[in-house]
């Protein structure tokens, strides 16, 4: 997420205690590990506490505390799904082989769209027990996305990790541009160290649209743990190996792993480092339009009718320290 999203309002200050459970919430628990899911708020994970291997409980997310979700000015916090695309589509104009599709711009990213619509719609609970849950969204063709889609999220909690599986199924006719990802808000402090490996960084314009990529040089990279540059930043990265480590405020090391579908990474921090967004996604911002223009490496996918795009993310705690 880039500076154009600044109008989205922050949620309340992060708290270590589990948030109040609301009607419709799903609580997953394994020992002291807890995950609160809010299907009615776009399938969002509101809070996540994992158990460190030495036995103490560690909150890892900047909490989401709103009961629902504002369809335009959504509060920040937790984890929400990015479906049927991540980030922006330039000018609200989606160029396809069959012509241009007009999509409504988002007020905080004018004149572009932002993050799809799945995270502002209520999801249904298919199944759940103490350790796992399956949520589903059925979204017929609409102004926000003129293709019929189904999205499924499956969650599995253990003491030390939360696994999230996300799938997007095209239920309409013809080919559908498709993208998926996750948008987590991790607890953060300005001197926290981060480690990841990515091969390329994308250049952007003032509207946070990707233009093209360049190799990420060793001095600029994060192959060895180090703090981010001070202040607000947003990086679009690709050829990411699907693994990263983040130092949490009390020194524990959080790990994030994805499968090969989520090979792009967005790193975003606001001016005040209350949280850090580390977003595994399948494509770069405006990737569909860039691909139509012949730009390589965008991650853009076209799903045939009945086609499915799947991705997985696991958040965990390890016993190592930087």
Short mmCIF file of C-alpha atoms in Angstrom, two decimals:
data_model
loop_
_atom_site.label_atom_id
_atom_site.label_comp_id
_atom_site.label_asym_id
_atom_site.label_seq_id
_atom_site.Cartn_x
_atom_site.Cartn_y
_atom_site.Cartn_z
CA UNK A 1 0.00 0.00 0.00
CA UNK A 2 1.34 3.43 -0.91
CA UNK A 3 0.87 7.06 0.06
CA UNK A 4 -2.41 7.31 -1.82
CA UNK A 5 -4.03 5.24 0.92
CA UNK A 6 -3.31 7.82 3.62
CA UNK A 7 -6.99 8.65 3.96
CA UNK A 8 -7.76 5.21 5.39
CA UNK A 9 -8.12 5.75 9.11
CA UNK A 10 -6.03 4.00 11.75
CA UNK A 11 -7.68 1.55 14.09
CA UNK A 12 -7.29 1.96 17.85
CA UNK A 13 -3.91 1.64 19.51
CA UNK A 14 -2.59 -1.91 19.42
CA UNK A 15 -3.24 -3.90 22.60
CA UNK A 16 -1.62 -7.06 23.88
CA UNK A 17 -4.87 -8.46 25.27
CA UNK A 18 -7.26 -10.33 23.00
CA UNK A 19 -9.95 -7.96 21.65
CA UNK A 20 -13.57 -8.28 22.69
CA UNK A 21 -15.35 -11.01 20.74
CA UNK A 22 -18.32 -9.73 18.75
CA UNK A 23 -21.33 -11.68 17.44
CA UNK A 24 -20.24 -13.58 14.34
CA UNK A 25 -16.55 -13.67 15.28
CA UNK A 26 -14.65 -16.95 15.04
CA UNK A 27 -12.07 -17.68 17.74
CA UNK A 28 -9.28 -20.14 17.02
CA UNK A 29 -7.21 -21.27 20.00
CA UNK A 30 -4.43 -23.74 20.74
CA UNK A 31 -3.15 -23.36 24.28
CA UNK A 32 -2.23 -19.69 24.68
CA UNK A 33 -2.26 -19.10 20.91
CA UNK A 34 -5.29 -17.16 19.68
CA UNK A 35 -6.62 -15.87 16.36
CA UNK A 36 -9.81 -13.83 16.10
CA UNK A 37 -11.52 -13.89 12.68
CA UNK A 38 -14.27 -11.44 11.72
CA UNK A 39 -16.06 -12.85 8.64
CA UNK A 40 -18.52 -9.94 8.54
CA UNK A 41 -15.61 -7.49 8.19
CA UNK A 42 -14.22 -8.80 4.92
CA UNK A 43 -12.90 -12.07 6.30
CA UNK A 44 -10.36 -10.19 8.38
CA UNK A 45 -8.04 -11.62 11.01
CA UNK A 46 -8.49 -9.08 13.82
CA UNK A 47 -5.72 -10.26 16.12
CA UNK A 48 -3.13 -13.00 16.36
CA UNK A 49 -1.18 -14.17 19.40
CA UNK A 50 1.36 -16.96 18.99
CA UNK A 51 3.41 -18.86 21.56
CA UNK A 52 7.17 -18.42 21.50
CA UNK A 53 9.13 -21.68 21.75
CA UNK A 54 10.19 -20.64 25.28
CA UNK A 55 6.51 -20.59 26.29
CA UNK A 56 5.48 -16.93 26.45
CA UNK A 57 2.61 -15.53 24.37
CA UNK A 58 3.43 -12.88 21.77
CA UNK A 59 0.89 -10.61 19.98
CA UNK A 60 2.13 -10.09 16.42
CA UNK A 61 -0.54 -7.94 14.73
CA UNK A 62 -1.63 -4.34 15.06
CA UNK A 63 -5.17 -5.10 16.09
CA UNK A 64 -8.32 -4.43 14.10
CA UNK A 65 -11.07 -3.31 16.48
CA UNK A 66 -13.96 -2.15 14.27
CA UNK A 67 -17.13 -4.25 14.31
CA UNK A 68 -17.57 -4.07 10.54
CA UNK A 69 -15.77 -2.40 7.67
CA UNK A 70 -16.38 0.92 5.94
CA UNK A 71 -16.66 0.18 2.22
CA UNK A 72 -14.40 3.12 1.33
CA UNK A 73 -12.55 4.39 4.41
CA UNK A 74 -11.59 1.09 5.99
CA UNK A 75 -9.75 1.02 9.32
CA UNK A 76 -6.25 -0.42 9.46
CA UNK A 77 -5.18 -3.48 11.39
CA UNK A 78 -5.15 -7.26 11.38
CA UNK A 79 -4.91 -9.13 8.06
CA UNK A 80 -7.28 -8.85 5.13
CA UNK A 81 -7.42 -10.71 1.81
CA UNK A 82 -6.57 -9.05 -1.50
CA UNK A 83 -9.07 -10.38 -4.07
CA UNK A 84 -9.45 -10.22 -7.07
CA UNK A 85 -6.32 -8.07 -7.29
CA UNK A 86 -3.76 -6.24 -5.21
CA UNK A 87 -3.05 -2.53 -5.08
CA UNK A 88 -4.02 -0.21 -7.97
CA UNK A 89 -5.45 -0.38 -11.47
CA UNK A 90 -4.44 2.81 -13.28
CA UNK A 91 -7.19 5.34 -13.95
CA UNK A 92 -9.78 2.66 -13.14
CA UNK A 93 -9.24 1.33 -16.67
CA UNK A 94 -8.55 -2.40 -16.95
CA UNK A 95 -7.29 -3.22 -20.44
CA UNK A 96 -8.05 -6.72 -21.72
CA UNK A 97 -7.92 -8.54 -25.04
CA UNK A 98 -11.67 -7.91 -25.37
CA UNK A 99 -11.56 -4.20 -24.64
CA UNK A 100 -11.29 -1.86 -21.68
CA UNK A 101 -13.29 -2.39 -18.50
CA UNK A 102 -14.09 0.71 -16.43
CA UNK A 103 -13.83 0.24 -12.65
CA UNK A 104 -14.81 2.77 -9.96
CA UNK A 105 -11.81 4.67 -8.53
CA UNK A 106 -11.14 4.61 -4.81
CA UNK A 107 -11.40 8.02 -3.08
CA UNK A 108 -8.06 7.53 -1.33
CA UNK A 109 -6.27 6.52 -4.53
CA UNK A 110 -7.93 8.81 -7.10
CA UNK A 111 -8.09 8.32 -10.03
CA UNK A 112 -7.05 4.69 -9.51
CA UNK A 113 -8.72 1.68 -7.90
CA UNK A 114 -7.40 0.11 -4.70
CA UNK A 115 -7.16 -3.49 -3.44
CA UNK A 116 -10.29 -4.98 -4.96
CA UNK A 117 -13.57 -5.39 -3.09
CA UNK A 118 -13.47 -8.75 -1.30
CA UNK A 119 -12.21 -7.28 1.97
CA UNK A 120 -15.21 -4.95 2.33
CA UNK A 121 -17.84 -7.67 1.80
CA UNK A 122 -19.15 -10.12 4.41
CA UNK A 123 -17.82 -13.66 4.12
CA UNK A 124 -19.68 -16.77 5.26
CA UNK A 125 -18.36 -19.45 7.60
CA UNK A 126 -18.34 -22.83 5.84
CA UNK A 127 -16.82 -24.80 8.72
CA UNK A 128 -14.80 -24.12 11.85
CA UNK A 129 -13.48 -25.76 15.01
CA UNK A 130 -11.03 -24.70 17.72
CA UNK A 131 -8.00 -24.87 15.44
CA UNK A 132 -9.28 -24.21 11.91
CA UNK A 133 -11.84 -22.33 9.86
CA UNK A 134 -13.02 -22.11 6.26
CA UNK A 135 -14.55 -18.82 5.05
CA UNK A 136 -16.12 -18.22 1.64
CA UNK A 137 -17.19 -15.26 -0.47
CA UNK A 138 -19.50 -15.55 -3.48
CA UNK A 139 -19.43 -12.31 -5.47
CA UNK A 140 -21.56 -12.08 -8.64
CA UNK A 141 -20.53 -9.67 -11.38
CA UNK A 142 -20.85 -6.08 -10.15
CA UNK A 143 -19.53 -2.58 -10.79
CA UNK A 144 -16.43 -3.25 -8.69
CA UNK A 145 -15.58 -6.39 -10.71
CA UNK A 146 -17.66 -7.49 -13.72
CA UNK A 147 -16.88 -11.21 -13.36
CA UNK A 148 -18.52 -13.73 -11.06
CA UNK A 149 -15.99 -15.04 -8.55
CA UNK A 150 -15.73 -17.23 -5.50
CA UNK A 151 -13.00 -16.77 -2.90
CA UNK A 152 -12.12 -19.23 -0.15
CA UNK A 153 -9.86 -18.76 2.85
CA UNK A 154 -8.79 -21.59 5.12
CA UNK A 155 -7.02 -20.97 8.43
CA UNK A 156 -5.11 -23.44 10.59
CA UNK A 157 -3.67 -22.42 13.96
CA UNK A 158 -0.92 -24.19 15.91
CA UNK A 159 0.82 -22.94 19.03
CA UNK A 160 3.61 -21.31 17.05
CA UNK A 161 2.05 -20.52 13.63
CA UNK A 162 -1.01 -19.53 11.62
CA UNK A 163 -1.39 -20.91 8.09
CA UNK A 164 -3.68 -19.09 5.65
CA UNK A 165 -4.73 -20.55 2.29
CA UNK A 166 -6.50 -18.30 -0.21
CA UNK A 167 -8.10 -19.32 -3.50
CA UNK A 168 -9.91 -17.38 -6.22
CA UNK A 169 -12.23 -19.24 -8.61
CA UNK A 170 -13.57 -17.69 -11.82
CA UNK A 171 -17.25 -18.64 -12.13
CA UNK A 172 -18.09 -16.47 -15.14
CA UNK A 173 -17.51 -16.81 -18.87
CA UNK A 174 -14.36 -16.08 -20.85
CA UNK A 175 -11.03 -15.13 -19.29
CA UNK A 176 -10.75 -13.11 -16.08
CA UNK A 177 -7.69 -11.15 -14.87
CA UNK A 178 -6.87 -12.55 -11.45
CA UNK A 179 -4.69 -11.66 -8.51
CA UNK A 180 -4.54 -12.58 -4.84
CA UNK A 181 -2.58 -11.67 -1.75
CA UNK A 182 -2.64 -10.86 1.95
CA UNK A 183 -2.44 -7.47 3.66
CA UNK A 184 -1.10 -7.90 7.22
CA UNK A 185 -0.33 -5.12 9.70
CA UNK A 186 2.49 -6.24 11.99
CA UNK A 187 3.45 -4.59 15.26
CA UNK A 188 6.52 -2.49 14.61
CA UNK A 189 9.08 -0.07 15.98
CA UNK A 190 11.36 2.13 13.94
CA UNK A 191 14.59 0.25 14.73
CA UNK A 192 13.17 -3.20 14.03
CA UNK A 193 15.30 -5.28 11.69
CA UNK A 194 13.95 -7.01 8.60
CA UNK A 195 15.42 -9.76 6.41
CA UNK A 196 14.26 -10.91 2.97
CA UNK A 197 15.70 -11.71 -0.44
CA UNK A 198 14.22 -10.28 -3.65
CA UNK A 199 15.78 -10.02 -7.07
CA UNK A 200 14.06 -6.90 -8.39
CA UNK A 201 12.57 -3.61 -7.22
CA UNK A 202 9.88 -1.77 -9.19
CA UNK A 203 10.12 1.90 -10.04
CA UNK A 204 6.94 3.85 -9.31
CA UNK A 205 5.33 7.15 -10.26
CA UNK A 206 3.82 9.72 -7.89
CA UNK A 207 0.53 7.82 -7.95
CA UNK A 208 2.16 4.62 -6.65
CA UNK A 209 1.82 2.83 -9.99
CA UNK A 210 4.58 0.46 -11.03
CA UNK A 211 6.47 1.48 -14.17
CA UNK A 212 9.12 -1.19 -14.65
CA UNK A 213 11.63 -3.14 -12.59
CA UNK A 214 15.37 -3.07 -12.03
CA UNK A 215 17.75 -5.48 -10.28
CA UNK A 216 17.95 -4.97 -6.53
CA UNK A 217 21.60 -4.43 -5.69
CA UNK A 218 23.23 -6.02 -2.67
CA UNK A 219 23.74 -2.74 -0.74
CA UNK A 220 20.05 -1.87 -1.19
CA UNK A 221 18.80 -5.34 -0.32
CA UNK A 222 17.90 -6.99 2.96
CA UNK A 223 19.69 -10.33 2.64
CA UNK A 224 21.15 -9.60 6.08
CA UNK A 225 18.86 -8.24 8.82
CA UNK A 226 18.81 -4.45 9.10
CA UNK A 227 16.35 -1.66 9.96
CA UNK A 228 14.33 0.03 7.26
CA UNK A 229 15.22 3.56 6.23
CA UNK A 230 13.62 6.18 8.53
CA UNK A 231 10.21 7.64 7.74
CA UNK A 232 7.45 6.58 5.41
CA UNK A 233 8.34 4.13 2.66
CA UNK A 234 6.75 1.83 0.10
CA UNK A 235 8.66 -0.74 -1.94
CA UNK A 236 7.33 -3.07 -4.64
CA UNK A 237 9.56 -6.14 -4.94
CA UNK A 238 9.54 -9.22 -7.17
CA UNK A 239 11.54 -12.39 -7.66
CA UNK A 240 11.07 -12.71 -3.90
CA UNK A 241 11.96 -16.12 -2.49
CA UNK A 242 8.82 -16.21 -0.32
CA UNK A 243 10.51 -15.93 3.07
CA UNK A 244 11.15 -13.04 5.44
CA UNK A 245 11.94 -12.40 9.08
CA UNK A 246 10.89 -9.39 11.15
CA UNK A 247 12.09 -8.34 14.59
CA UNK A 248 9.07 -7.66 16.82
CA UNK A 249 8.98 -4.85 19.43
CA UNK A 250 10.17 -7.12 22.28
CA UNK A 251 12.93 -8.74 20.23
CA UNK A 252 11.23 -11.95 19.11
CA UNK A 253 11.66 -12.90 15.45
CA UNK A 254 8.53 -13.41 13.35
CA UNK A 255 8.80 -15.53 10.23
CA UNK A 256 6.61 -15.30 7.13
CA UNK A 257 6.66 -17.92 4.38
CA UNK A 258 4.63 -18.17 1.18
CA UNK A 259 4.35 -20.47 -1.80
CA UNK A 260 5.61 -19.61 -5.28
CA UNK A 261 2.33 -17.99 -6.39
CA UNK A 262 2.92 -15.08 -3.99
CA UNK A 263 6.29 -14.08 -5.41
CA UNK A 264 5.78 -10.32 -5.14
CA UNK A 265 6.19 -8.41 -1.88
CA UNK A 266 4.97 -4.95 -0.87
CA UNK A 267 6.77 -3.33 2.07
CA UNK A 268 4.88 -0.33 3.44
CA UNK A 269 5.40 1.76 6.56
CA UNK A 270 3.44 4.95 7.40
CA UNK A 271 5.11 8.13 8.70
CA UNK A 272 4.47 7.04 12.30
CA UNK A 273 5.77 3.47 12.66
CA UNK A 274 2.79 2.01 14.54
CA UNK A 275 2.76 -0.94 12.17
CA UNK A 276 4.57 -2.42 9.20
CA UNK A 277 2.72 -3.91 6.22
CA UNK A 278 4.51 -6.84 4.59
CA UNK A 279 2.14 -7.89 1.82
CA UNK A 280 2.73 -11.13 -0.13
CA UNK A 281 0.92 -10.77 -3.46
CA UNK A 282 0.77 -12.50 -6.83
CA UNK A 283 1.36 -9.42 -8.99
CA UNK A 284 2.69 -5.88 -8.96
CA UNK A 285 0.54 -2.74 -8.82
CA UNK A 286 -1.25 -2.21 -12.16
CA UNK A 287 0.24 -5.52 -13.27
CA UNK A 288 -2.64 -6.43 -15.60
CA UNK A 289 -2.22 -3.27 -17.66
CA UNK A 290 1.57 -3.51 -17.65
CA UNK A 291 1.36 -7.08 -18.95
CA UNK A 292 -0.92 -6.01 -21.83
CA UNK A 293 1.79 -3.50 -22.78
CA UNK A 294 4.39 -6.26 -22.81
CA UNK A 295 6.17 -5.48 -19.54
CA UNK A 296 7.69 -8.74 -18.21
CA UNK A 297 7.54 -10.10 -14.69
CA UNK A 298 4.29 -8.49 -13.57
CA UNK A 299 2.71 -11.67 -12.20
CA UNK A 300 -0.52 -11.00 -14.11
CA UNK A 301 -2.73 -14.07 -14.56
CA UNK A 302 -5.73 -14.75 -16.80
CA UNK A 303 -8.06 -17.41 -15.44
CA UNK A 304 -10.31 -19.34 -17.84
CA UNK A 305 -13.88 -20.06 -16.79
CA UNK A 306 -13.66 -22.47 -13.87
CA UNK A 307 -9.97 -21.68 -13.30
CA UNK A 308 -8.53 -21.33 -9.81
CA UNK A 309 -5.63 -19.26 -8.45
CA UNK A 310 -4.29 -20.41 -5.06
CA UNK A 311 -1.74 -19.02 -2.63
CA UNK A 312 -0.58 -19.77 0.90
CA UNK A 313 1.03 -17.77 3.71
CA UNK A 314 2.30 -18.95 7.10
CA UNK A 315 3.15 -16.62 10.00
CA UNK A 316 5.28 -18.17 12.74
CA UNK A 317 7.53 -17.51 15.72
CA UNK A 318 10.96 -19.08 16.03
CA UNK A 319 13.40 -19.35 18.93
CA UNK A 320 16.11 -17.43 17.08
CA UNK A 321 17.04 -13.79 17.57
CA UNK A 322 18.91 -11.46 15.26
#
